[in-house]
């Protein structure tokens, strides 16, 4: 999940949780206030009912008039006057089928409240000269419940509208929050080995974005210095090492052709020439490995048809190793020939594929080597398989390391440079390598290159 979407989701979750708590709190406190108000209205009627029924005197008529004229009649309002026996048991006849703890609370604490659905009860204990009484007033509050139902609907609508607004607010918030990061990503993507001198635009301030930009610029400075040092080394090594090698080879050839030499001298001269040629091959491979490892320049980049490239590789391998046996399998080529094209440097790709095919021929003692081309998932797949000595399983992860040679290749010449060079070339072309091998059974290497159908 992208960072912008994560921020939006996080903002949305927090806002939704906050709105839910706020709406729940509003509904709770409003309902509590509404119930408390209704209970107080019932308690006022309890006191009036007590004055009218328990203390009948000349004021009773006045209390009755106040209740009749100035207090509204509640829905299903009823008064219950309960005479309590003055004995220790305090027995009485229950007027209502409600829980016993309501009556017990009235007697022990002097008053109690109880509600059941939309019906409310208030009871108060009175002790007079004439005896002990329990006065209960019961009524319904349909208007209060309707108001709460209306409030609930309003809060739900407000909640839905608010979470929709919070989602879009989160989108806007995350967009502007991540905008500097997107700018950094875009700037970094435009920097490669060919323009390491470029830098990100510095950001004013001391926040994390400014610190990130400064860190990137410092890293680019270190990379530029390292690349320039390596560039200079490769250029100088190419010139300084090739020149004496050329002189050694030329002087040795001149020595061999200048006149009769003893057998021992001739053998020594041929050994010098042979070793100089090996050293030149090693040097060329090392320079190629170094250049493909860090050079991002795309010189002579072109659209390449892979089946034609493989045919050229086969011709080149047969010239180098006349005893090689190569079996081409083009039976599974895609029907759309545009799926056979990739983009890259034809010389580098030919070198990479040739290295793999030559290795297959060498380590299989020139037994048949299969080369097959297929395609899928917008990739061109070149499969090279042999029936050679194979690679020990525990060593397969190291075969692309420079100068590494498997433990079972002692009888074969090599320098451990060809496969690392091949891997760097394939990676330079946005491709990948896959390997499957078993000792004394054979090896299969797959080269995956991206399709360039345009």
CSV table of C-alpha atoms in Angstrom, one decimal:
chain,number,residue,atom,x,y,z
A,1,UNK,CA,0.0,0.0,0.0
A,2,UNK,CA,1.3,3.4,-0.9
A,3,UNK,CA,2.2,5.9,1.8
A,4,UNK,CA,-0.5,8.4,0.7
A,5,UNK,CA,-3.2,5.6,0.9
A,6,UNK,CA,-1.9,4.6,4.4
A,7,UNK,CA,-2.1,8.2,5.6
A,8,UNK,CA,-5.6,8.5,4.2
A,9,UNK,CA,-6.7,5.3,5.8
A,10,UNK,CA,-5.1,6.2,9.1
A,11,UNK,CA,-6.7,9.7,9.1
A,12,UNK,CA,-10.1,8.1,8.1
A,13,UNK,CA,-9.9,5.5,10.9
A,14,UNK,CA,-9.1,8.2,13.5
A,15,UNK,CA,-11.8,10.6,12.3
A,16,UNK,CA,-14.4,7.8,12.2
A,17,UNK,CA,-13.5,6.6,15.7
A,18,UNK,CA,-13.6,10.2,17.0
A,19,UNK,CA,-17.0,10.9,15.3
A,20,UNK,CA,-18.4,7.7,16.6
A,21,UNK,CA,-17.3,8.5,20.2
A,22,UNK,CA,-18.6,12.1,19.9
A,23,UNK,CA,-22.0,11.0,18.6
A,24,UNK,CA,-22.3,8.3,21.2
A,25,UNK,CA,-21.4,10.9,23.9
A,26,UNK,CA,-24.0,13.4,22.6
A,27,UNK,CA,-26.7,10.7,22.5
A,28,UNK,CA,-25.8,9.4,26.0
A,29,UNK,CA,-25.8,12.8,27.7
A,30,UNK,CA,-29.0,14.0,25.9
A,31,UNK,CA,-30.8,10.8,26.9
A,32,UNK,CA,-29.5,11.0,30.5
A,33,UNK,CA,-30.7,14.7,30.7
A,34,UNK,CA,-34.1,13.7,29.2
A,35,UNK,CA,-34.6,10.9,31.6
A,36,UNK,CA,-33.4,12.9,34.6
A,37,UNK,CA,-35.8,15.7,33.7
A,38,UNK,CA,-38.7,13.2,33.4
A,39,UNK,CA,-37.8,11.6,36.8
A,40,UNK,CA,-37.8,15.1,38.4
A,41,UNK,CA,-41.3,15.7,37.0
A,42,UNK,CA,-42.5,12.5,38.5
A,43,UNK,CA,-40.9,13.3,41.9
A,44,UNK,CA,-42.7,16.6,41.9
A,45,UNK,CA,-46.0,14.7,41.4
A,46,UNK,CA,-45.0,12.2,44.2
A,47,UNK,CA,-44.7,15.1,46.6
A,48,UNK,CA,-48.1,16.5,45.6
A,49,UNK,CA,-49.7,13.1,45.7
A,50,UNK,CA,-48.3,12.7,49.3
A,51,UNK,CA,-49.7,16.1,50.4
A,52,UNK,CA,-53.1,15.3,48.9
A,53,UNK,CA,-53.5,11.8,50.1
A,54,UNK,CA,-51.3,11.3,53.2
A,55,UNK,CA,-51.8,14.7,54.8
A,56,UNK,CA,-55.5,15.6,54.2
A,57,UNK,CA,-56.1,19.1,55.6
A,58,UNK,CA,-57.3,22.4,54.4
A,59,UNK,CA,-54.4,22.7,52.0
A,60,UNK,CA,-55.2,19.5,50.1
A,61,UNK,CA,-57.6,21.2,47.9
A,62,UNK,CA,-55.0,23.8,47.0
A,63,UNK,CA,-52.5,21.1,46.1
A,64,UNK,CA,-55.0,19.3,44.1
A,65,UNK,CA,-55.8,22.5,42.2
A,66,UNK,CA,-52.1,23.2,41.6
A,67,UNK,CA,-51.6,19.7,40.2
A,68,UNK,CA,-54.7,19.8,38.0
A,69,UNK,CA,-54.3,23.4,36.7
A,70,UNK,CA,-50.6,23.9,36.4
A,71,UNK,CA,-49.1,20.4,35.9
A,72,UNK,CA,-49.7,18.7,32.6
A,73,UNK,CA,-51.2,15.3,32.6
A,74,UNK,CA,-48.5,12.7,31.7
A,75,UNK,CA,-49.2,9.8,29.5
A,76,UNK,CA,-50.8,6.9,31.5
A,77,UNK,CA,-50.0,8.7,34.7
A,78,UNK,CA,-51.1,6.8,37.9
A,79,UNK,CA,-50.5,7.4,41.6
A,80,UNK,CA,-50.2,4.5,44.1
A,81,UNK,CA,-50.4,5.1,47.9
A,82,UNK,CA,-49.1,2.1,49.8
A,83,UNK,CA,-49.7,1.7,53.5
A,84,UNK,CA,-46.7,0.0,55.2
A,85,UNK,CA,-47.2,-2.1,58.4
A,86,UNK,CA,-45.3,-0.5,61.2
A,87,UNK,CA,-44.0,-3.9,62.4
A,88,UNK,CA,-40.4,-5.1,62.0
A,89,UNK,CA,-41.2,-6.9,58.8
A,90,UNK,CA,-42.8,-3.7,57.3
A,91,UNK,CA,-45.2,-5.7,55.2
A,92,UNK,CA,-47.3,-4.1,52.5
A,93,UNK,CA,-49.3,-5.0,49.4
A,94,UNK,CA,-47.4,-4.5,46.2
A,95,UNK,CA,-49.5,-2.4,43.8
A,96,UNK,CA,-47.3,-3.0,40.8
A,97,UNK,CA,-45.6,-6.0,39.3
A,98,UNK,CA,-42.1,-4.5,39.3
A,99,UNK,CA,-38.8,-5.9,40.9
A,100,UNK,CA,-38.7,-6.3,44.6
A,101,UNK,CA,-35.5,-4.3,45.0
A,102,UNK,CA,-37.4,-1.2,43.9
A,103,UNK,CA,-39.6,-1.5,47.0
A,104,UNK,CA,-36.7,-2.4,49.2
A,105,UNK,CA,-34.7,0.6,48.0
A,106,UNK,CA,-37.7,2.9,48.7
A,107,UNK,CA,-38.0,1.6,52.3
A,108,UNK,CA,-34.2,1.5,53.1
A,109,UNK,CA,-33.0,4.7,51.2
A,110,UNK,CA,-36.2,6.7,51.1
A,111,UNK,CA,-36.6,6.9,47.4
A,112,UNK,CA,-36.0,4.9,44.2
A,113,UNK,CA,-36.3,5.0,40.5
A,114,UNK,CA,-37.1,2.4,37.9
A,115,UNK,CA,-37.9,2.2,34.2
A,116,UNK,CA,-39.1,-0.5,32.0
A,117,UNK,CA,-39.2,0.2,28.2
A,118,UNK,CA,-41.0,3.6,28.0
A,119,UNK,CA,-42.6,3.5,31.5
A,120,UNK,CA,-41.0,5.2,34.4
A,121,UNK,CA,-41.6,4.7,38.2
A,122,UNK,CA,-40.6,7.0,41.1
A,123,UNK,CA,-41.2,5.9,44.7
A,124,UNK,CA,-40.8,7.9,47.9
A,125,UNK,CA,-41.1,6.8,51.5
A,126,UNK,CA,-43.1,9.0,53.9
A,127,UNK,CA,-43.3,8.6,57.7
A,128,UNK,CA,-46.2,10.5,59.4
A,129,UNK,CA,-48.0,10.5,62.6
A,130,UNK,CA,-50.7,8.4,60.9
A,131,UNK,CA,-48.2,5.8,59.8
A,132,UNK,CA,-45.7,4.9,57.1
A,133,UNK,CA,-46.5,5.2,53.4
A,134,UNK,CA,-44.9,4.6,50.1
A,135,UNK,CA,-46.1,6.9,47.3
A,136,UNK,CA,-45.4,5.7,43.7
A,137,UNK,CA,-46.1,7.7,40.6
A,138,UNK,CA,-45.8,5.9,37.2
A,139,UNK,CA,-46.1,7.5,33.7
A,140,UNK,CA,-44.9,7.1,30.2
A,141,UNK,CA,-42.8,9.5,28.2
A,142,UNK,CA,-43.6,8.9,24.5
A,143,UNK,CA,-42.5,12.4,23.5
A,144,UNK,CA,-39.1,12.0,25.1
A,145,UNK,CA,-38.5,8.7,23.3
A,146,UNK,CA,-39.6,10.3,20.0
A,147,UNK,CA,-37.2,13.1,20.5
A,148,UNK,CA,-34.4,10.6,21.2
A,149,UNK,CA,-35.3,8.6,18.1
A,150,UNK,CA,-35.2,11.8,16.1
A,151,UNK,CA,-31.9,12.7,17.6
A,152,UNK,CA,-30.6,9.2,16.8
A,153,UNK,CA,-31.5,9.6,13.1
A,154,UNK,CA,-30.0,13.1,13.0
A,155,UNK,CA,-26.7,11.8,14.6
A,156,UNK,CA,-26.6,8.9,12.1
A,157,UNK,CA,-27.0,11.2,9.2
A,158,UNK,CA,-24.4,13.6,10.6
A,159,UNK,CA,-22.1,10.6,11.2
A,160,UNK,CA,-22.4,9.3,7.6
A,161,UNK,CA,-21.9,12.8,6.1
A,162,UNK,CA,-19.0,13.4,8.4
A,163,UNK,CA,-17.1,10.2,7.6
A,164,UNK,CA,-17.5,10.9,3.9
A,165,UNK,CA,-16.1,14.4,4.4
A,166,UNK,CA,-13.3,13.0,6.6
A,167,UNK,CA,-12.4,10.5,3.8
A,168,UNK,CA,-12.0,13.3,1.2
A,169,UNK,CA,-10.3,15.5,3.8
A,170,UNK,CA,-7.9,12.6,4.5
A,171,UNK,CA,-7.2,12.3,0.7
A,172,UNK,CA,-6.4,16.0,0.5
A,173,UNK,CA,-4.4,16.0,3.7
A,174,UNK,CA,-2.4,12.9,2.5
A,175,UNK,CA,-1.8,14.4,-0.9
A,176,UNK,CA,-0.2,17.6,0.4
A,177,UNK,CA,1.6,15.6,3.1
A,178,UNK,CA,3.2,13.2,0.6
A,179,UNK,CA,3.7,15.8,-2.1
A,180,UNK,CA,7.3,16.7,-1.1
A,181,UNK,CA,8.2,13.0,-1.0
A,182,UNK,CA,6.7,12.5,-4.5
A,183,UNK,CA,8.9,15.3,-5.7
A,184,UNK,CA,12.0,13.7,-4.1
A,185,UNK,CA,11.1,10.4,-5.7
A,186,UNK,CA,10.7,11.9,-9.1
A,187,UNK,CA,14.0,13.8,-8.8
A,188,UNK,CA,15.9,10.7,-7.7
A,189,UNK,CA,14.4,8.6,-10.5
A,190,UNK,CA,15.9,11.1,-13.0
A,191,UNK,CA,19.4,10.7,-11.6
A,192,UNK,CA,21.5,7.8,-13.0
A,193,UNK,CA,25.1,7.0,-13.5
A,194,UNK,CA,25.2,9.4,-16.4
A,195,UNK,CA,24.2,12.5,-14.4
A,196,UNK,CA,25.4,11.9,-10.9
A,197,UNK,CA,26.3,15.6,-10.7
A,198,UNK,CA,22.6,16.4,-10.4
A,199,UNK,CA,21.3,17.3,-6.9
A,200,UNK,CA,17.9,17.6,-5.3
A,201,UNK,CA,16.6,21.1,-4.7
A,202,UNK,CA,17.2,21.9,-1.1
A,203,UNK,CA,14.2,22.5,1.1
A,204,UNK,CA,14.2,25.3,3.6
A,205,UNK,CA,13.5,24.4,7.2
A,206,UNK,CA,14.6,21.8,9.7
A,207,UNK,CA,11.9,19.2,9.2
A,208,UNK,CA,12.3,15.5,8.2
A,209,UNK,CA,11.9,16.4,4.5
A,210,UNK,CA,14.7,18.9,4.5
A,211,UNK,CA,16.9,16.3,6.4
A,212,UNK,CA,15.9,13.6,3.8
A,213,UNK,CA,16.9,15.9,0.9
A,214,UNK,CA,20.2,16.7,2.6
A,215,UNK,CA,20.9,13.0,3.1
A,216,UNK,CA,20.2,12.2,-0.5
A,217,UNK,CA,22.5,15.0,-1.7
A,218,UNK,CA,25.3,13.8,0.6
A,219,UNK,CA,24.8,10.2,-0.7
A,220,UNK,CA,24.9,11.4,-4.3
A,221,UNK,CA,28.2,13.3,-3.6
A,222,UNK,CA,29.8,10.2,-2.2
A,223,UNK,CA,28.5,8.1,-5.2
A,224,UNK,CA,29.8,10.6,-7.7
A,225,UNK,CA,33.2,10.6,-6.1
A,226,UNK,CA,33.3,6.8,-6.1
A,227,UNK,CA,32.1,6.5,-9.7
A,228,UNK,CA,34.6,9.0,-10.9
A,229,UNK,CA,37.4,7.2,-9.1
A,230,UNK,CA,36.3,3.9,-10.7
A,231,UNK,CA,35.9,5.5,-14.1
A,232,UNK,CA,39.4,6.9,-13.9
A,233,UNK,CA,40.8,3.5,-12.7
A,234,UNK,CA,39.1,1.6,-15.6
A,235,UNK,CA,40.3,4.1,-18.2
A,236,UNK,CA,43.9,4.2,-16.9
A,237,UNK,CA,44.0,0.4,-16.4
A,238,UNK,CA,42.7,-0.2,-19.9
A,239,UNK,CA,45.5,2.0,-21.4
A,240,UNK,CA,48.3,1.2,-19.0
A,241,UNK,CA,47.9,-2.5,-18.9
A,242,UNK,CA,47.0,-3.2,-22.5
A,243,UNK,CA,50.1,-1.4,-23.8
A,244,UNK,CA,52.8,-3.6,-22.0
A,245,UNK,CA,50.7,-6.7,-22.9
A,246,UNK,CA,50.7,-5.8,-26.5
A,247,UNK,CA,54.5,-5.1,-26.4
A,248,UNK,CA,55.1,-8.5,-24.7
A,249,UNK,CA,53.0,-10.3,-27.3
A,250,UNK,CA,54.6,-8.5,-30.2
A,251,UNK,CA,58.2,-9.0,-28.9
A,252,UNK,CA,57.5,-12.7,-28.2
A,253,UNK,CA,56.1,-13.3,-31.7
A,254,UNK,CA,59.1,-11.4,-33.2
A,255,UNK,CA,61.4,-13.6,-31.2
A,256,UNK,CA,59.7,-16.8,-32.5
A,257,UNK,CA,59.9,-15.6,-36.1
A,258,UNK,CA,63.4,-14.0,-36.0
A,259,UNK,CA,65.5,-17.1,-36.2
A,260,UNK,CA,66.2,-20.6,-35.0
A,261,UNK,CA,65.8,-21.2,-31.3
A,262,UNK,CA,66.6,-24.1,-29.2
A,263,UNK,CA,63.6,-26.3,-28.3
A,264,UNK,CA,63.7,-25.1,-24.7
A,265,UNK,CA,63.8,-21.4,-25.8
A,266,UNK,CA,61.0,-21.9,-28.3
A,267,UNK,CA,58.8,-23.6,-25.6
A,268,UNK,CA,59.5,-20.8,-23.2
A,269,UNK,CA,58.6,-18.2,-25.8
A,270,UNK,CA,55.4,-20.0,-26.7
A,271,UNK,CA,54.5,-20.2,-23.0
A,272,UNK,CA,55.1,-16.5,-22.6
A,273,UNK,CA,52.9,-15.7,-25.6
A,274,UNK,CA,50.1,-18.1,-24.4
A,275,UNK,CA,50.1,-16.6,-20.9
A,276,UNK,CA,50.1,-13.1,-22.3
A,277,UNK,CA,47.0,-14.0,-24.4
A,278,UNK,CA,45.4,-15.4,-21.2
A,279,UNK,CA,46.2,-12.3,-19.3
A,280,UNK,CA,44.8,-10.1,-22.1
A,281,UNK,CA,41.6,-12.2,-22.0
A,282,UNK,CA,41.4,-11.8,-18.2
A,283,UNK,CA,42.0,-8.1,-18.5
A,284,UNK,CA,39.3,-7.6,-21.1
A,285,UNK,CA,36.8,-9.6,-19.0
A,286,UNK,CA,37.7,-7.6,-15.9
A,287,UNK,CA,37.3,-4.3,-17.7
A,288,UNK,CA,34.0,-5.5,-19.2
A,289,UNK,CA,32.8,-6.6,-15.7
A,290,UNK,CA,33.7,-3.2,-14.2
A,291,UNK,CA,32.1,-1.2,-16.9
A,292,UNK,CA,28.8,-3.1,-17.0
A,293,UNK,CA,28.8,-3.0,-13.2
A,294,UNK,CA,28.6,0.7,-12.9
A,295,UNK,CA,28.2,2.3,-16.4
A,296,UNK,CA,24.6,3.3,-17.0
A,297,UNK,CA,25.3,4.8,-20.5
A,298,UNK,CA,23.2,3.3,-23.2
A,299,UNK,CA,25.5,3.5,-26.2
A,300,UNK,CA,24.2,2.0,-29.4
A,301,UNK,CA,20.9,1.1,-27.7
A,302,UNK,CA,18.6,-0.4,-30.3
A,303,UNK,CA,15.6,-2.7,-30.9
A,304,UNK,CA,16.9,-6.3,-31.1
A,305,UNK,CA,15.1,-9.4,-32.4
A,306,UNK,CA,16.1,-12.1,-30.0
A,307,UNK,CA,15.8,-15.2,-32.3
A,308,UNK,CA,18.2,-13.5,-34.8
A,309,UNK,CA,20.5,-12.7,-31.9
A,310,UNK,CA,20.5,-16.3,-30.8
A,311,UNK,CA,21.3,-17.4,-34.3
A,312,UNK,CA,24.3,-15.0,-34.3
A,313,UNK,CA,25.4,-16.4,-31.0
A,314,UNK,CA,25.3,-20.0,-32.3
A,315,UNK,CA,27.4,-19.0,-35.3
A,316,UNK,CA,29.9,-17.3,-33.1
A,317,UNK,CA,30.1,-20.2,-30.7
A,318,UNK,CA,30.6,-22.7,-33.5
A,319,UNK,CA,33.6,-20.6,-34.8
A,320,UNK,CA,35.1,-20.5,-31.3
A,321,UNK,CA,34.4,-24.2,-30.5
A,322,UNK,CA,34.0,-26.2,-33.7
A,323,UNK,CA,33.2,-29.4,-31.7
A,324,UNK,CA,30.2,-27.9,-30.0
A,325,UNK,CA,26.8,-29.5,-30.6
A,326,UNK,CA,23.9,-27.0,-30.4
A,327,UNK,CA,20.2,-27.9,-30.7
A,328,UNK,CA,18.0,-25.0,-31.4
A,329,UNK,CA,14.3,-25.2,-30.5
A,330,UNK,CA,12.2,-22.5,-32.1
A,331,UNK,CA,8.9,-24.5,-31.9
A,332,UNK,CA,7.4,-22.3,-29.2
A,333,UNK,CA,8.1,-18.9,-30.6
A,334,UNK,CA,5.2,-16.5,-30.1
A,335,UNK,CA,2.8,-16.0,-33.0
A,336,UNK,CA,3.2,-12.2,-32.7
A,337,UNK,CA,6.7,-11.5,-33.8
A,338,UNK,CA,6.6,-8.2,-31.9
A,339,UNK,CA,6.9,-10.3,-28.7
A,340,UNK,CA,10.4,-11.3,-29.9
A,341,UNK,CA,11.9,-7.8,-29.7
A,342,UNK,CA,13.8,-6.4,-26.8
A,343,UNK,CA,15.8,-3.2,-26.4
A,344,UNK,CA,19.5,-3.1,-25.7
A,345,UNK,CA,23.1,-3.2,-26.9
A,346,UNK,CA,23.4,-6.1,-29.4
A,347,UNK,CA,27.1,-6.6,-28.7
A,348,UNK,CA,26.7,-6.8,-25.0
A,349,UNK,CA,23.7,-9.2,-25.2
A,350,UNK,CA,25.6,-11.4,-27.7
A,351,UNK,CA,28.5,-11.5,-25.3
A,352,UNK,CA,26.3,-12.4,-22.3
A,353,UNK,CA,24.4,-15.2,-24.2
A,354,UNK,CA,27.7,-16.5,-25.7
A,355,UNK,CA,29.3,-16.8,-22.3
A,356,UNK,CA,26.4,-19.1,-21.1
A,357,UNK,CA,26.4,-21.2,-24.2
A,358,UNK,CA,30.2,-21.6,-24.2
A,359,UNK,CA,30.1,-22.6,-20.5
A,360,UNK,CA,27.4,-25.2,-21.3
A,361,UNK,CA,29.5,-26.7,-24.1
A,362,UNK,CA,32.7,-26.7,-22.0
A,363,UNK,CA,31.3,-28.2,-18.9
A,364,UNK,CA,29.3,-30.9,-20.8
A,365,UNK,CA,32.4,-32.0,-22.8
A,366,UNK,CA,30.6,-30.9,-26.0
A,367,UNK,CA,27.6,-33.1,-25.5
A,368,UNK,CA,24.4,-31.6,-27.0
A,369,UNK,CA,23.3,-28.2,-25.6
A,370,UNK,CA,19.7,-27.1,-26.0
A,371,UNK,CA,18.7,-23.5,-26.7
A,372,UNK,CA,15.0,-22.7,-26.6
A,373,UNK,CA,13.1,-19.4,-26.9
A,374,UNK,CA,9.7,-18.8,-25.4
A,375,UNK,CA,7.8,-15.8,-24.1
A,376,UNK,CA,5.3,-15.0,-21.4
A,377,UNK,CA,4.2,-12.3,-19.0
A,378,UNK,CA,5.8,-9.7,-21.3
A,379,UNK,CA,9.2,-11.4,-21.0
A,380,UNK,CA,11.3,-13.2,-23.6
A,381,UNK,CA,12.8,-16.4,-22.1
A,382,UNK,CA,16.0,-17.9,-23.5
A,383,UNK,CA,16.7,-21.3,-22.0
A,384,UNK,CA,20.1,-22.9,-22.3
A,385,UNK,CA,20.3,-26.5,-21.0
A,386,UNK,CA,23.2,-29.0,-20.9
A,387,UNK,CA,23.9,-32.5,-19.6
A,388,UNK,CA,27.2,-31.7,-18.0
A,389,UNK,CA,28.8,-32.0,-14.6
A,390,UNK,CA,26.3,-29.7,-12.9
A,391,UNK,CA,26.8,-27.4,-10.0
A,392,UNK,CA,26.7,-28.5,-6.3
A,393,UNK,CA,23.5,-27.1,-4.7
A,394,UNK,CA,25.3,-25.4,-1.9
A,395,UNK,CA,27.5,-23.5,-4.4
A,396,UNK,CA,24.9,-22.3,-6.8
A,397,UNK,CA,24.3,-19.1,-4.9
A,398,UNK,CA,28.0,-18.1,-5.4
A,399,UNK,CA,28.4,-18.7,-9.1
A,400,UNK,CA,27.7,-15.1,-10.0
A,401,UNK,CA,30.5,-13.8,-7.7
A,402,UNK,CA,33.7,-12.7,-9.5
A,403,UNK,CA,36.5,-15.3,-9.5
A,404,UNK,CA,34.3,-18.0,-7.9
A,405,UNK,CA,34.7,-21.5,-9.4
A,406,UNK,CA,32.7,-24.5,-8.3
A,407,UNK,CA,34.5,-27.3,-6.5
A,408,UNK,CA,34.0,-29.8,-9.4
A,409,UNK,CA,35.5,-27.8,-12.3
A,410,UNK,CA,39.2,-28.4,-11.5
A,411,UNK,CA,39.7,-30.2,-14.9
A,412,UNK,CA,38.3,-27.2,-16.9
A,413,UNK,CA,40.1,-23.9,-17.6
A,414,UNK,CA,38.3,-20.7,-16.5
A,415,UNK,CA,38.6,-17.5,-14.5
A,416,UNK,CA,35.3,-17.2,-12.7
A,417,UNK,CA,34.5,-13.9,-14.6
A,418,UNK,CA,32.1,-14.9,-17.4
A,419,UNK,CA,28.9,-15.5,-15.4
A,420,UNK,CA,29.3,-12.3,-13.3
A,421,UNK,CA,29.9,-10.3,-16.5
A,422,UNK,CA,26.8,-12.0,-18.0
A,423,UNK,CA,24.7,-11.2,-14.9
A,424,UNK,CA,25.7,-7.5,-15.1
A,425,UNK,CA,24.9,-7.3,-18.8
A,426,UNK,CA,21.5,-8.8,-18.3
A,427,UNK,CA,20.7,-6.5,-15.3
A,428,UNK,CA,21.8,-3.6,-17.4
A,429,UNK,CA,19.1,-4.6,-19.8
A,430,UNK,CA,16.4,-4.8,-17.0
A,431,UNK,CA,16.4,-8.6,-17.3
A,432,UNK,CA,17.2,-11.4,-14.9
A,433,UNK,CA,18.8,-14.9,-14.7
A,434,UNK,CA,17.5,-18.1,-13.3
A,435,UNK,CA,19.4,-21.3,-12.7
A,436,UNK,CA,18.6,-24.9,-12.0
A,437,UNK,CA,21.3,-27.5,-11.7
A,438,UNK,CA,22.1,-31.0,-10.4
A,439,UNK,CA,25.5,-32.6,-10.2
A,440,UNK,CA,26.2,-35.2,-13.0
A,441,UNK,CA,22.7,-34.5,-14.4
A,442,UNK,CA,23.1,-31.0,-16.0
A,443,UNK,CA,22.4,-27.3,-15.8
A,444,UNK,CA,19.6,-25.2,-17.1
A,445,UNK,CA,19.9,-21.4,-17.2
A,446,UNK,CA,17.1,-19.1,-18.2
A,447,UNK,CA,17.6,-15.5,-19.4
A,448,UNK,CA,14.6,-13.3,-19.0
A,449,UNK,CA,14.5,-10.0,-21.0
A,450,UNK,CA,11.7,-7.5,-21.2
A,451,UNK,CA,9.7,-7.3,-24.4
A,452,UNK,CA,9.9,-4.1,-26.4
A,453,UNK,CA,6.9,-4.4,-28.7
A,454,UNK,CA,7.0,-0.8,-30.0
